[in-house]
Amino acid sequence: MITNIAITSVFVKDVDASKAFYLDVLGFVENADITLADGSYRWCTVSHPSQPELAVHLTVPGPPHSPEMVAAINRALDEGGMHGLGLNVDDCRKTYDDLRAKGVEFIQEPEERPYGVEAVARDNSGNWMVLVEHKAFSPADFG
Protein backbone atom coordinates (compact mmCIF):
# COMPACT_ATOMS: atom_id res chain seq x y z
CA MET A 1 0.00 0.00 0.00
CA ILE A 2 1.37 3.42 -0.96
CA THR A 3 1.45 5.67 2.11
CA ASN A 4 2.86 8.98 0.79
CA ILE A 5 5.15 10.72 -1.66
CA ALA A 6 8.72 10.63 -0.39
CA ILE A 7 10.81 12.11 -3.19
CA THR A 8 10.55 14.26 -6.26
CA SER A 9 13.33 14.98 -8.73
CA VAL A 10 14.17 18.35 -10.23
CA PHE A 11 16.56 18.51 -13.18
CA VAL A 12 19.19 21.20 -12.70
CA LYS A 13 22.14 22.54 -14.69
CA ASP A 14 24.65 22.34 -11.82
CA VAL A 15 24.03 20.45 -8.58
CA ASP A 16 26.36 22.60 -6.45
CA ALA A 17 24.83 25.88 -7.64
CA SER A 18 21.29 24.53 -7.28
CA LYS A 19 21.97 23.15 -3.82
CA ALA A 20 23.24 26.59 -2.76
CA PHE A 21 20.13 28.23 -4.28
CA TYR A 22 17.70 25.90 -2.50
CA LEU A 23 19.55 26.20 0.83
CA ASP A 24 20.65 29.84 0.87
CA VAL A 25 17.86 31.52 -1.09
CA LEU A 26 14.81 29.35 -0.42
CA GLY A 27 15.73 28.21 3.10
CA PHE A 28 15.66 24.48 2.45
CA VAL A 29 17.94 22.09 4.36
CA GLU A 30 20.27 19.37 3.11
CA ASN A 31 19.12 15.76 3.43
CA ALA A 32 21.93 13.93 1.66
CA ASP A 33 24.81 14.68 -0.67
CA ILE A 34 26.64 11.53 -1.68
CA THR A 35 28.82 10.85 -4.72
CA LEU A 36 29.82 7.33 -5.71
CA ALA A 37 33.51 6.63 -5.25
CA ASP A 38 34.05 6.46 -9.01
CA GLY A 39 32.31 9.84 -9.45
CA SER A 40 29.71 8.39 -11.79
CA TYR A 41 26.64 9.40 -9.80
CA ARG A 42 25.66 12.03 -7.24
CA TRP A 43 22.65 11.76 -4.96
CA CYS A 44 21.82 15.21 -3.58
CA THR A 45 18.54 15.87 -1.80
CA VAL A 46 17.15 18.87 0.04
CA SER A 47 13.86 19.45 1.80
CA HIS A 48 11.84 22.20 3.38
CA PRO A 49 12.43 22.30 7.16
CA SER A 50 8.71 21.85 7.84
CA GLN A 51 8.45 18.87 5.48
CA PRO A 52 11.55 16.69 5.99
CA GLU A 53 9.74 13.58 4.77
CA LEU A 54 9.61 14.97 1.20
CA ALA A 55 13.06 14.99 -0.39
CA VAL A 56 13.77 17.07 -3.48
CA HIS A 57 16.40 15.29 -5.56
CA LEU A 58 18.58 17.78 -7.45
CA THR A 59 20.06 16.01 -10.47
CA VAL A 60 21.61 16.82 -13.81
CA PRO A 61 20.08 15.10 -16.83
CA GLY A 62 21.95 11.94 -17.77
CA PRO A 63 21.73 8.17 -17.92
CA PRO A 64 19.55 6.16 -17.92
CA HIS A 65 17.94 8.75 -20.21
CA SER A 66 18.92 8.56 -23.86
CA PRO A 67 21.28 11.21 -25.24
CA GLU A 68 18.33 12.66 -27.19
CA MET A 69 16.25 12.96 -24.00
CA VAL A 70 19.16 14.53 -22.12
CA ALA A 71 19.57 17.09 -24.91
CA ALA A 72 15.83 17.85 -24.86
CA ILE A 73 15.83 18.34 -21.07
CA ASN A 74 18.87 20.61 -21.28
CA ARG A 75 17.17 22.66 -24.03
CA ALA A 76 14.06 22.99 -21.86
CA LEU A 77 16.20 24.10 -18.90
CA ASP A 78 17.99 26.65 -21.08
CA GLU A 79 14.63 27.99 -22.30
CA GLY A 80 13.26 28.20 -18.74
CA GLY A 81 10.40 25.89 -19.62
CA MET A 82 10.75 23.06 -17.10
CA HIS A 83 8.22 22.71 -14.33
CA GLY A 84 9.75 22.46 -10.88
CA LEU A 85 8.00 22.77 -7.54
CA GLY A 86 4.75 24.16 -6.22
CA LEU A 87 5.41 25.94 -2.94
CA ASN A 88 2.85 26.94 -0.33
CA VAL A 89 3.47 30.37 1.21
CA ASP A 90 1.83 32.30 4.04
CA ASP A 91 1.98 35.66 2.27
CA CYS A 92 2.63 35.53 -1.48
CA ARG A 93 3.29 39.25 -1.90
CA LYS A 94 5.80 39.35 0.96
CA THR A 95 7.52 36.18 -0.26
CA TYR A 96 7.68 37.71 -3.74
CA ASP A 97 9.34 40.85 -2.32
CA ASP A 98 11.78 38.82 -0.19
CA LEU A 99 12.82 36.53 -3.06
CA ARG A 100 13.13 39.41 -5.55
CA ALA A 101 15.45 41.13 -3.08
CA LYS A 102 17.58 37.95 -3.17
CA GLY A 103 17.76 38.12 -6.97
CA VAL A 104 15.15 35.48 -7.83
CA GLU A 105 13.64 35.91 -11.30
CA PHE A 106 9.85 36.07 -11.46
CA ILE A 107 7.87 35.44 -14.61
CA GLN A 108 4.56 36.29 -12.96
CA GLU A 109 3.99 38.81 -10.20
CA PRO A 110 1.51 37.89 -7.44
CA GLU A 111 -2.00 37.70 -8.86
CA GLU A 112 -5.37 36.88 -7.37
CA ARG A 113 -6.72 33.51 -8.45
CA PRO A 114 -9.89 31.69 -7.39
CA TYR A 115 -7.75 29.48 -5.11
CA GLY A 116 -5.56 32.26 -3.65
CA VAL A 117 -2.66 34.50 -4.59
CA GLU A 118 -0.14 33.02 -7.02
CA ALA A 119 3.28 34.07 -8.30
CA VAL A 120 5.65 32.17 -10.60
CA ALA A 121 9.44 32.31 -10.27
CA ARG A 122 12.36 30.41 -11.74
CA ASP A 123 15.05 28.65 -9.79
CA ASN A 124 18.67 29.17 -10.81
CA SER A 125 18.35 26.42 -13.46
CA GLY A 126 15.24 27.93 -15.02
CA ASN A 127 12.67 25.57 -13.45
CA TRP A 128 9.32 27.10 -12.65
CA MET A 129 8.44 27.51 -8.98
CA VAL A 130 4.79 28.28 -8.37
CA LEU A 131 4.18 30.09 -5.07
CA VAL A 132 0.61 29.92 -3.79
CA GLU A 133 -1.03 31.56 -0.80
CA HIS A 134 -4.13 29.38 -0.56
CA LYS A 135 -7.65 30.46 0.30
CA ALA A 136 -10.86 28.50 0.53
CA PHE A 137 -12.64 28.07 -2.81
CA SER A 138 -15.36 26.09 -4.52
CA PRO A 139 -15.75 24.94 -8.12
CA ALA A 140 -18.18 27.80 -8.67
CA ASP A 141 -15.31 30.25 -8.10
CA PHE A 142 -13.83 29.15 -11.43
CA GLY A 143 -16.96 30.01 -13.44
PDB file of C-alpha atoms in Angstrom:
ATOM      1  CA  MET A   1       0.000   0.000   0.000  1.00  0.00           C
ATOM      2  CA  ILE A   2       1.370   3.415  -0.957  1.00  0.00           C
ATOM      3  CA  THR A   3       1.455   5.667   2.106  1.00  0.00           C
ATOM      4  CA  ASN A   4       2.855   8.976   0.785  1.00  0.00           C
ATOM      5  CA  ILE A   5       5.151  10.725  -1.661  1.00  0.00           C
ATOM      6  CA  ALA A   6       8.725  10.631  -0.391  1.00  0.00           C
ATOM      7  CA  ILE A   7      10.812  12.107  -3.190  1.00  0.00           C
ATOM      8  CA  THR A   8      10.555  14.264  -6.263  1.00  0.00           C
ATOM      9  CA  SER A   9      13.329  14.978  -8.734  1.00  0.00           C
ATOM     10  CA  VAL A  10      14.172  18.345 -10.231  1.00  0.00           C
ATOM     11  CA  PHE A  11      16.558  18.511 -13.176  1.00  0.00           C
ATOM     12  CA  VAL A  12      19.190  21.200 -12.705  1.00  0.00           C
ATOM     13  CA  LYS A  13      22.139  22.542 -14.687  1.00  0.00           C
ATOM     14  CA  ASP A  14      24.645  22.344 -11.825  1.00  0.00           C
ATOM     15  CA  VAL A  15      24.029  20.446  -8.582  1.00  0.00           C
ATOM     16  CA  ASP A  16      26.359  22.602  -6.446  1.00  0.00           C
ATOM     17  CA  ALA A  17      24.825  25.876  -7.638  1.00  0.00           C
ATOM     18  CA  SER A  18      21.294  24.532  -7.277  1.00  0.00           C
ATOM     19  CA  LYS A  19      21.974  23.146  -3.819  1.00  0.00           C
ATOM     20  CA  ALA A  20      23.237  26.586  -2.764  1.00  0.00           C
ATOM     21  CA  PHE A  21      20.130  28.229  -4.276  1.00  0.00           C
ATOM     22  CA  TYR A  22      17.697  25.904  -2.497  1.00  0.00           C
ATOM     23  CA  LEU A  23      19.547  26.195   0.826  1.00  0.00           C
ATOM     24  CA  ASP A  24      20.646  29.835   0.871  1.00  0.00           C
ATOM     25  CA  VAL A  25      17.865  31.522  -1.087  1.00  0.00           C
ATOM     26  CA  LEU A  26      14.807  29.352  -0.420  1.00  0.00           C
ATOM     27  CA  GLY A  27      15.733  28.215   3.099  1.00  0.00           C
ATOM     28  CA  PHE A  28      15.661  24.480   2.449  1.00  0.00           C
ATOM     29  CA  VAL A  29      17.937  22.088   4.361  1.00  0.00           C
ATOM     30  CA  GLU A  30      20.269  19.372   3.108  1.00  0.00           C
ATOM     31  CA  ASN A  31      19.119  15.760   3.431  1.00  0.00           C
ATOM     32  CA  ALA A  32      21.929  13.932   1.660  1.00  0.00           C
ATOM     33  CA  ASP A  33      24.812  14.675  -0.673  1.00  0.00           C
ATOM     34  CA  ILE A  34      26.640  11.535  -1.675  1.00  0.00           C
ATOM     35  CA  THR A  35      28.825  10.852  -4.717  1.00  0.00           C
ATOM     36  CA  LEU A  36      29.819   7.333  -5.707  1.00  0.00           C
ATOM     37  CA  ALA A  37      33.515   6.631  -5.246  1.00  0.00           C
ATOM     38  CA  ASP A  38      34.053   6.457  -9.010  1.00  0.00           C
ATOM     39  CA  GLY A  39      32.310   9.841  -9.449  1.00  0.00           C
ATOM     40  CA  SER A  40      29.712   8.387 -11.793  1.00  0.00           C
ATOM     41  CA  TYR A  41      26.636   9.405  -9.804  1.00  0.00           C
ATOM     42  CA  ARG A  42      25.663  12.026  -7.245  1.00  0.00           C
ATOM     43  CA  TRP A  43      22.650  11.757  -4.962  1.00  0.00           C
ATOM     44  CA  CYS A  44      21.821  15.211  -3.580  1.00  0.00           C
ATOM     45  CA  THR A  45      18.539  15.868  -1.800  1.00  0.00           C
ATOM     46  CA  VAL A  46      17.148  18.868   0.037  1.00  0.00           C
ATOM     47  CA  SER A  47      13.856  19.448   1.800  1.00  0.00           C
ATOM     48  CA  HIS A  48      11.843  22.197   3.379  1.00  0.00           C
ATOM     49  CA  PRO A  49      12.427  22.301   7.161  1.00  0.00           C
ATOM     50  CA  SER A  50       8.710  21.853   7.843  1.00  0.00           C
ATOM     51  CA  GLN A  51       8.450  18.874   5.481  1.00  0.00           C
ATOM     52  CA  PRO A  52      11.547  16.694   5.988  1.00  0.00           C
ATOM     53  CA  GLU A  53       9.735  13.583   4.766  1.00  0.00           C
ATOM     54  CA  LEU A  54       9.611  14.966   1.196  1.00  0.00           C
ATOM     55  CA  ALA A  55      13.064  14.993  -0.388  1.00  0.00           C
ATOM     56  CA  VAL A  56      13.770  17.068  -3.482  1.00  0.00           C
ATOM     57  CA  HIS A  57      16.400  15.287  -5.565  1.00  0.00           C
ATOM     58  CA  LEU A  58      18.580  17.779  -7.450  1.00  0.00           C
ATOM     59  CA  THR A  59      20.058  16.009 -10.473  1.00  0.00           C
ATOM     60  CA  VAL A  60      21.609  16.825 -13.814  1.00  0.00           C
ATOM     61  CA  PRO A  61      20.079  15.102 -16.833  1.00  0.00           C
ATOM     62  CA  GLY A  62      21.948  11.943 -17.770  1.00  0.00           C
ATOM     63  CA  PRO A  63      21.733   8.169 -17.915  1.00  0.00           C
ATOM     64  CA  PRO A  64      19.553   6.163 -17.922  1.00  0.00           C
ATOM     65  CA  HIS A  65      17.937   8.755 -20.215  1.00  0.00           C
ATOM     66  CA  SER A  66      18.923   8.561 -23.862  1.00  0.00           C
ATOM     67  CA  PRO A  67      21.283  11.207 -25.243  1.00  0.00           C
ATOM     68  CA  GLU A  68      18.332  12.656 -27.186  1.00  0.00           C
ATOM     69  CA  MET A  69      16.250  12.962 -23.997  1.00  0.00           C
ATOM     70  CA  VAL A  70      19.164  14.530 -22.116  1.00  0.00           C
ATOM     71  CA  ALA A  71      19.569  17.087 -24.912  1.00  0.00           C
ATOM     72  CA  ALA A  72      15.826  17.848 -24.860  1.00  0.00           C
ATOM     73  CA  ILE A  73      15.827  18.336 -21.073  1.00  0.00           C
ATOM     74  CA  ASN A  74      18.865  20.609 -21.283  1.00  0.00           C
ATOM     75  CA  ARG A  75      17.170  22.661 -24.032  1.00  0.00           C
ATOM     76  CA  ALA A  76      14.062  22.989 -21.856  1.00  0.00           C
ATOM     77  CA  LEU A  77      16.198  24.098 -18.897  1.00  0.00           C
ATOM     78  CA  ASP A  78      17.992  26.652 -21.080  1.00  0.00           C
ATOM     79  CA  GLU A  79      14.633  27.987 -22.299  1.00  0.00           C
ATOM     80  CA  GLY A  80      13.261  28.204 -18.737  1.00  0.00           C
ATOM     81  CA  GLY A  81      10.397  25.889 -19.618  1.00  0.00           C
ATOM     82  CA  MET A  82      10.746  23.062 -17.103  1.00  0.00           C
ATOM     83  CA  HIS A  83       8.217  22.713 -14.327  1.00  0.00           C
ATOM     84  CA  GLY A  84       9.746  22.460 -10.875  1.00  0.00           C
ATOM     85  CA  LEU A  85       8.005  22.766  -7.542  1.00  0.00           C
ATOM     86  CA  GLY A  86       4.747  24.156  -6.225  1.00  0.00           C
ATOM     87  CA  LEU A  87       5.406  25.941  -2.945  1.00  0.00           C
ATOM     88  CA  ASN A  88       2.845  26.942  -0.331  1.00  0.00           C
ATOM     89  CA  VAL A  89       3.469  30.365   1.206  1.00  0.00           C
ATOM     90  CA  ASP A  90       1.827  32.296   4.038  1.00  0.00           C
ATOM     91  CA  ASP A  91       1.977  35.665   2.274  1.00  0.00           C
ATOM     92  CA  CYS A  92       2.629  35.525  -1.479  1.00  0.00           C
ATOM     93  CA  ARG A  93       3.287  39.249  -1.904  1.00  0.00           C
ATOM     94  CA  LYS A  94       5.799  39.352   0.961  1.00  0.00           C
ATOM     95  CA  THR A  95       7.523  36.184  -0.262  1.00  0.00           C
ATOM     96  CA  TYR A  96       7.682  37.715  -3.743  1.00  0.00           C
ATOM     97  CA  ASP A  97       9.341  40.851  -2.324  1.00  0.00           C
ATOM     98  CA  ASP A  98      11.775  38.820  -0.192  1.00  0.00           C
ATOM     99  CA  LEU A  99      12.821  36.535  -3.056  1.00  0.00           C
ATOM    100  CA  ARG A 100      13.127  39.406  -5.551  1.00  0.00           C
ATOM    101  CA  ALA A 101      15.455  41.131  -3.085  1.00  0.00           C
ATOM    102  CA  LYS A 102      17.578  37.954  -3.170  1.00  0.00           C
ATOM    103  CA  GLY A 103      17.760  38.117  -6.975  1.00  0.00           C
ATOM    104  CA  VAL A 104      15.147  35.479  -7.834  1.00  0.00           C
ATOM    105  CA  GLU A 105      13.645  35.914 -11.297  1.00  0.00           C
ATOM    106  CA  PHE A 106       9.852  36.070 -11.462  1.00  0.00           C
ATOM    107  CA  ILE A 107       7.866  35.436 -14.611  1.00  0.00           C
ATOM    108  CA  GLN A 108       4.557  36.291 -12.962  1.00  0.00           C
ATOM    109  CA  GLU A 109       3.989  38.812 -10.197  1.00  0.00           C
ATOM    110  CA  PRO A 110       1.512  37.890  -7.441  1.00  0.00           C
ATOM    111  CA  GLU A 111      -2.003  37.703  -8.865  1.00  0.00           C
ATOM    112  CA  GLU A 112      -5.375  36.879  -7.367  1.00  0.00           C
ATOM    113  CA  ARG A 113      -6.717  33.506  -8.447  1.00  0.00           C
ATOM    114  CA  PRO A 114      -9.889  31.687  -7.392  1.00  0.00           C
ATOM    115  CA  TYR A 115      -7.755  29.478  -5.107  1.00  0.00           C
ATOM    116  CA  GLY A 116      -5.564  32.255  -3.647  1.00  0.00           C
ATOM    117  CA  VAL A 117      -2.663  34.500  -4.588  1.00  0.00           C
ATOM    118  CA  GLU A 118      -0.142  33.016  -7.024  1.00  0.00           C
ATOM    119  CA  ALA A 119       3.284  34.074  -8.304  1.00  0.00           C
ATOM    120  CA  VAL A 120       5.647  32.172 -10.601  1.00  0.00           C
ATOM    121  CA  ALA A 121       9.435  32.306 -10.273  1.00  0.00           C
ATOM    122  CA  ARG A 122      12.359  30.414 -11.742  1.00  0.00           C
ATOM    123  CA  ASP A 123      15.053  28.648  -9.787  1.00  0.00           C
ATOM    124  CA  ASN A 124      18.670  29.170 -10.805  1.00  0.00           C
ATOM    125  CA  SER A 125      18.352  26.423 -13.459  1.00  0.00           C
ATOM    126  CA  GLY A 126      15.235  27.928 -15.021  1.00  0.00           C
ATOM    127  CA  ASN A 127      12.668  25.567 -13.451  1.00  0.00           C
ATOM    128  CA  TRP A 128       9.321  27.103 -12.649  1.00  0.00           C
ATOM    129  CA  MET A 129       8.439  27.509  -8.983  1.00  0.00           C
ATOM    130  CA  VAL A 130       4.787  28.280  -8.368  1.00  0.00           C
ATOM    131  CA  LEU A 131       4.176  30.087  -5.074  1.00  0.00           C
ATOM    132  CA  VAL A 132       0.607  29.924  -3.789  1.00  0.00           C
ATOM    133  CA  GLU A 133      -1.032  31.564  -0.797  1.00  0.00           C
ATOM    134  CA  HIS A 134      -4.125  29.375  -0.564  1.00  0.00           C
ATOM    135  CA  LYS A 135      -7.653  30.461   0.299  1.00  0.00           C
ATOM    136  CA  ALA A 136     -10.861  28.498   0.528  1.00  0.00           C
ATOM    137  CA  PHE A 137     -12.635  28.075  -2.808  1.00  0.00           C
ATOM    138  CA  SER A 138     -15.356  26.092  -4.521  1.00  0.00           C
ATOM    139  CA  PRO A 139     -15.749  24.936  -8.124  1.00  0.00           C
ATOM    140  CA  ALA A 140     -18.179  27.805  -8.666  1.00  0.00           C
ATOM    141  CA  ASP A 141     -15.309  30.252  -8.101  1.00  0.00           C
ATOM    142  CA  PHE A 142     -13.831  29.151 -11.429  1.00  0.00           C
ATOM    143  CA  GLY A 143     -16.960  30.011 -13.437  1.00  0.00           C
TER     144      GLY A 143
END
